[in-house]
Short mmCIF file of C-alpha atoms in Angstrom, two decimals:
data_model
loop_
_atom_site.label_atom_id
_atom_site.label_comp_id
_atom_site.label_asym_id
_atom_site.label_seq_id
_atom_site.Cartn_x
_atom_site.Cartn_y
_atom_site.Cartn_z
CA GLU A 253 -0.31 -27.54 1.48
CA PRO A 254 -1.16 -25.58 -1.67
CA GLU A 255 1.76 -24.67 -3.86
CA VAL A 256 2.59 -22.19 -6.63
CA THR A 257 3.67 -24.20 -9.67
CA GLN A 258 6.10 -22.97 -12.26
CA THR A 259 7.11 -24.32 -15.58
CA PRO A 260 9.56 -24.90 -16.99
CA SER A 261 12.17 -25.32 -14.25
CA HIS A 262 14.96 -24.50 -16.71
CA GLN A 263 14.86 -23.07 -20.09
CA VAL A 264 17.91 -22.37 -22.49
CA THR A 265 17.15 -19.98 -25.28
CA GLN A 266 19.05 -18.01 -28.05
CA MET A 267 19.19 -14.27 -27.80
CA GLY A 268 16.35 -12.61 -29.53
CA GLN A 269 13.97 -15.45 -29.06
CA GLU A 270 10.60 -15.24 -27.29
CA VAL A 271 10.21 -17.04 -24.05
CA ILE A 272 7.06 -17.79 -22.00
CA LEU A 273 7.32 -18.67 -18.38
CA ARG A 274 4.16 -20.26 -16.90
CA CYS A 275 2.88 -20.23 -13.39
CA VAL A 276 -0.19 -21.79 -11.68
CA PRO A 277 -0.91 -19.68 -8.54
CA ILE A 278 -2.83 -20.97 -5.59
CA SER A 279 -6.31 -21.35 -6.59
CA ASN A 280 -8.10 -18.94 -4.30
CA HIS A 281 -5.44 -16.24 -4.50
CA LEU A 282 -6.23 -12.92 -6.18
CA TYR A 283 -2.92 -11.11 -6.56
CA PHE A 284 0.06 -12.37 -8.65
CA TYR A 285 3.56 -11.36 -9.00
CA TRP A 286 6.71 -11.97 -10.99
CA TYR A 287 10.18 -11.47 -9.34
CA ARG A 288 13.50 -12.25 -10.72
CA GLN A 289 16.93 -13.06 -9.29
CA ILE A 290 20.03 -12.57 -11.30
CA LEU A 291 22.75 -15.02 -10.10
CA GLY A 292 24.36 -13.52 -7.07
CA GLN A 293 22.02 -10.68 -6.75
CA LYS A 294 18.89 -9.88 -4.81
CA VAL A 295 15.38 -10.82 -5.58
CA GLU A 296 13.83 -8.07 -7.64
CA PHE A 297 10.20 -7.09 -8.16
CA LEU A 298 9.01 -7.09 -11.78
CA VAL A 299 5.27 -6.79 -11.85
CA SER A 300 2.01 -7.29 -9.84
CA PHE A 301 -1.17 -8.32 -11.39
CA TYR A 302 -4.79 -8.01 -10.03
CA ASN A 303 -8.27 -8.17 -11.49
CA ASN A 304 -6.71 -9.00 -14.95
CA GLU A 305 -4.50 -6.04 -15.10
CA ILE A 306 -1.15 -4.94 -14.07
CA SER A 307 -1.19 -3.20 -10.69
CA GLU A 308 2.35 -2.06 -10.58
CA LYS A 309 5.58 -2.72 -12.56
CA SER A 310 9.17 -1.91 -11.99
CA GLU A 311 11.51 -0.09 -14.33
CA ILE A 312 12.93 -3.56 -15.25
CA PHE A 313 9.55 -4.42 -16.72
CA ASP A 314 9.92 -2.67 -20.01
CA ASP A 315 8.20 -3.20 -23.44
CA GLN A 316 9.84 -6.55 -23.95
CA PHE A 317 7.90 -7.97 -20.94
CA SER A 318 4.31 -8.89 -20.81
CA VAL A 319 1.98 -10.70 -18.42
CA GLU A 320 -1.20 -12.52 -19.05
CA ARG A 321 -3.81 -14.62 -17.17
CA PRO A 322 -5.23 -16.37 -20.23
CA ASP A 323 -7.61 -18.96 -18.73
CA GLY A 324 -8.18 -18.13 -15.01
CA SER A 325 -5.55 -20.47 -13.77
CA ASN A 326 -2.29 -19.87 -15.53
CA PHE A 327 -0.29 -16.64 -15.09
CA THR A 328 2.39 -16.23 -17.72
CA LEU A 329 5.42 -13.97 -18.18
CA LYS A 330 6.45 -13.42 -21.74
CA ILE A 331 9.77 -11.98 -22.83
CA ARG A 332 9.48 -10.94 -26.35
CA SER A 333 13.00 -10.70 -27.56
CA THR A 334 15.38 -12.01 -24.93
CA LYS A 335 18.72 -10.46 -24.15
CA LEU A 336 21.74 -11.97 -22.45
CA GLU A 337 20.93 -9.89 -19.31
CA ASP A 338 17.59 -11.51 -19.01
CA SER A 339 19.36 -14.61 -17.73
CA ALA A 340 18.00 -15.11 -14.30
CA MET A 341 15.74 -17.12 -11.98
CA TYR A 342 12.19 -15.94 -12.33
CA PHE A 343 9.93 -16.50 -9.46
CA CYS A 344 6.14 -16.30 -9.54
CA ALA A 345 4.19 -15.56 -6.28
CA SER A 346 0.59 -15.18 -5.30
CA ARG A 347 -1.36 -13.70 -2.39
CA ARG A 348 -4.83 -14.33 -1.16
CA ASP A 349 -6.12 -10.83 -0.82
CA SER A 350 -5.21 -7.42 0.55
CA SER A 351 -6.71 -7.81 3.99
CA PRO A 352 -4.43 -7.48 6.98
CA GLY A 353 -2.86 -10.88 7.72
CA ALA A 354 -3.12 -11.98 4.16
CA ASN A 355 -0.20 -9.91 3.00
CA VAL A 356 2.07 -12.98 2.65
CA LEU A 357 3.34 -14.07 -0.74
CA THR A 358 3.71 -17.76 -1.57
CA PHE A 359 6.49 -18.32 -4.04
CA GLY A 360 6.94 -20.97 -6.73
CA ALA A 361 10.20 -22.92 -7.10
CA GLY A 362 11.39 -20.67 -9.95
CA SER A 363 12.19 -20.88 -13.61
CA ARG A 364 15.85 -20.56 -14.50
CA LEU A 365 16.34 -18.83 -17.82
CA THR A 366 19.62 -18.95 -19.65
CA VAL A 367 20.03 -16.77 -22.62
CA LEU A 368 22.92 -17.70 -24.96
CA ALA B 16 10.53 4.62 -1.59
CA GLN B 17 10.91 1.24 0.05
CA ARG B 18 14.43 -0.04 0.84
CA VAL B 19 15.80 -2.98 2.67
CA THR B 20 19.36 -3.28 3.81
CA GLN B 21 21.06 -6.49 4.80
CA PRO B 22 24.62 -5.23 5.46
CA GLU B 23 26.32 -8.62 5.56
CA LYS B 24 26.48 -11.21 2.81
CA LEU B 25 27.81 -14.19 4.79
CA LEU B 26 27.66 -15.28 8.41
CA SER B 27 29.58 -18.39 9.33
CA VAL B 28 29.17 -19.78 12.88
CA PHE B 29 29.66 -23.04 14.78
CA LYS B 30 26.73 -25.18 15.75
CA GLY B 31 25.36 -23.98 19.08
CA ALA B 32 26.47 -20.35 18.59
CA PRO B 33 24.00 -17.48 18.61
CA VAL B 34 23.02 -15.94 15.44
CA GLU B 35 21.79 -12.45 14.47
CA LEU B 36 21.12 -11.61 10.86
CA LYS B 37 20.73 -7.77 10.55
CA CYS B 38 18.05 -5.98 8.54
CA ASN B 39 17.32 -2.31 8.34
CA TYR B 40 14.42 -0.79 6.36
CA SER B 41 13.31 2.52 4.93
CA TYR B 42 9.60 3.18 4.46
CA SER B 43 7.38 6.28 4.97
CA GLY B 44 4.24 4.20 5.72
CA SER B 45 3.49 1.56 8.27
CA PRO B 46 5.70 -1.41 7.47
CA GLU B 47 5.10 -5.06 7.38
CA LEU B 48 8.46 -6.94 7.78
CA PHE B 49 9.13 -10.56 6.91
CA TRP B 50 12.05 -12.94 6.88
CA TYR B 51 12.06 -15.47 3.92
CA VAL B 52 14.39 -18.48 3.84
CA GLN B 53 15.78 -20.39 0.87
CA TYR B 54 17.31 -23.68 1.71
CA SER B 55 19.59 -25.28 -0.93
CA ARG B 56 17.76 -26.04 -4.13
CA GLN B 57 14.37 -25.02 -2.61
CA ARG B 58 12.01 -22.30 -3.05
CA LEU B 59 11.71 -19.10 -1.08
CA GLN B 60 9.55 -19.75 1.89
CA LEU B 61 8.21 -17.55 4.67
CA LEU B 62 10.00 -17.92 7.94
CA LEU B 63 8.32 -15.34 10.12
CA ARG B 64 6.53 -12.01 9.96
CA HIS B 65 6.56 -9.21 12.41
CA ILE B 66 2.84 -9.10 13.15
CA SER B 67 2.80 -12.75 14.18
CA ARG B 68 5.36 -12.17 16.89
CA GLU B 69 6.07 -15.85 17.05
CA SER B 70 9.07 -18.06 17.09
CA ILE B 71 9.64 -20.31 14.12
CA LYS B 72 12.28 -23.00 14.21
CA GLY B 73 13.85 -21.10 17.19
CA PHE B 74 14.18 -17.81 15.29
CA THR B 75 12.68 -14.66 16.48
CA ALA B 76 12.58 -11.07 15.09
CA ASP B 77 11.43 -7.88 16.70
CA LEU B 78 10.40 -4.89 14.78
CA ASN B 79 12.19 -1.88 16.18
CA LYS B 80 10.61 1.21 14.59
CA GLY B 81 12.96 3.64 16.30
CA GLU B 82 15.91 1.94 14.80
CA THR B 83 14.02 0.79 11.64
CA SER B 84 15.38 -2.63 12.15
CA PHE B 85 14.06 -6.22 12.02
CA HIS B 86 16.99 -8.33 12.99
CA LEU B 87 16.57 -12.11 13.07
CA LYS B 88 17.92 -14.03 16.00
CA LYS B 89 18.44 -17.51 17.11
CA PRO B 90 20.22 -18.30 20.49
CA PHE B 91 21.67 -21.65 19.36
CA ALA B 92 22.20 -22.29 15.66
CA GLN B 93 21.72 -25.68 14.19
CA GLU B 94 23.39 -27.15 11.03
CA GLU B 95 19.98 -27.36 9.23
CA ASP B 96 19.70 -23.63 9.62
CA SER B 97 22.30 -23.19 6.87
CA ALA B 98 20.46 -21.34 4.12
CA MET B 99 20.10 -18.05 2.40
CA TYR B 100 17.91 -15.59 4.40
CA TYR B 101 16.05 -12.55 2.95
CA CYS B 102 14.56 -9.65 4.91
CA ALA B 103 11.47 -8.31 3.00
CA LEU B 104 9.43 -5.23 3.40
CA GLY B 105 5.75 -5.20 2.49
CA SER B 106 4.01 -2.07 1.50
CA THR B 107 0.32 -1.74 2.67
CA GLY B 108 -2.81 -1.48 0.58
CA ALA B 109 -4.19 -3.30 -2.47
CA ASN B 110 -1.02 -2.81 -4.53
CA SER B 111 1.14 -4.25 -1.84
CA LYS B 112 4.45 -5.89 -2.94
CA LEU B 113 7.49 -7.13 -1.27
CA THR B 114 10.94 -5.39 -1.47
CA PHE B 115 13.71 -7.76 -0.64
CA GLY B 116 17.08 -7.10 0.87
CA LYS B 117 20.13 -8.66 -0.91
CA GLY B 118 20.10 -11.66 1.39
CA ILE B 119 22.54 -13.25 3.73
CA THR B 120 24.01 -16.72 3.56
CA LEU B 121 24.13 -18.42 6.87
CA SER B 122 26.58 -21.19 7.26
CA VAL B 123 26.45 -23.36 10.45
CA ARG B 124 29.46 -25.56 10.91
CA PRO B 125 29.51 -28.71 12.90
#
């Protein structure tokens, strides 16, 4: 069964450093998402991406965050200058298309980010 | 605005007991409701969705638009059902996204 792949599984970084989290969505999927889950809290929507542009972003997704699909397979989340409160599990997800019945997100295993 | 409420954080039952995990939603459009499950150290995975109207691993959930609820039920819990369960609301259209509830930990004791 196809999977969404995320790397790294865990990254530890110093406050103020840049971090790039990588995702390889399922190959025939067209819609891509990043979610995050702070320890003990709920899964929160960050951003959705379609046709090489951001479709929607939450208020969490401020100027420190950016997403990119550089080569047609990878989908990256960059945090420009990490803060302590960015420590969380970051989930990538993808969806095939917007037709009825295809509105199911497949999630990756997550990348745990720890900011010291 | 989309909102999903899971009022309880933890449900602990003995094996063989019935389970009901509550979920209420708020959405002005036509909702799509899902239950996702996260077993220990595993990824979030789809358990079931309301439009399928199927039973997965003995779990069922019925969308009640009058009560804006989508409670997850299983008549006889098994130890392997122990996991974190998230109710999610999907908006419709091209910019569809999922809004998750806070999740509930189900613990099934032997």
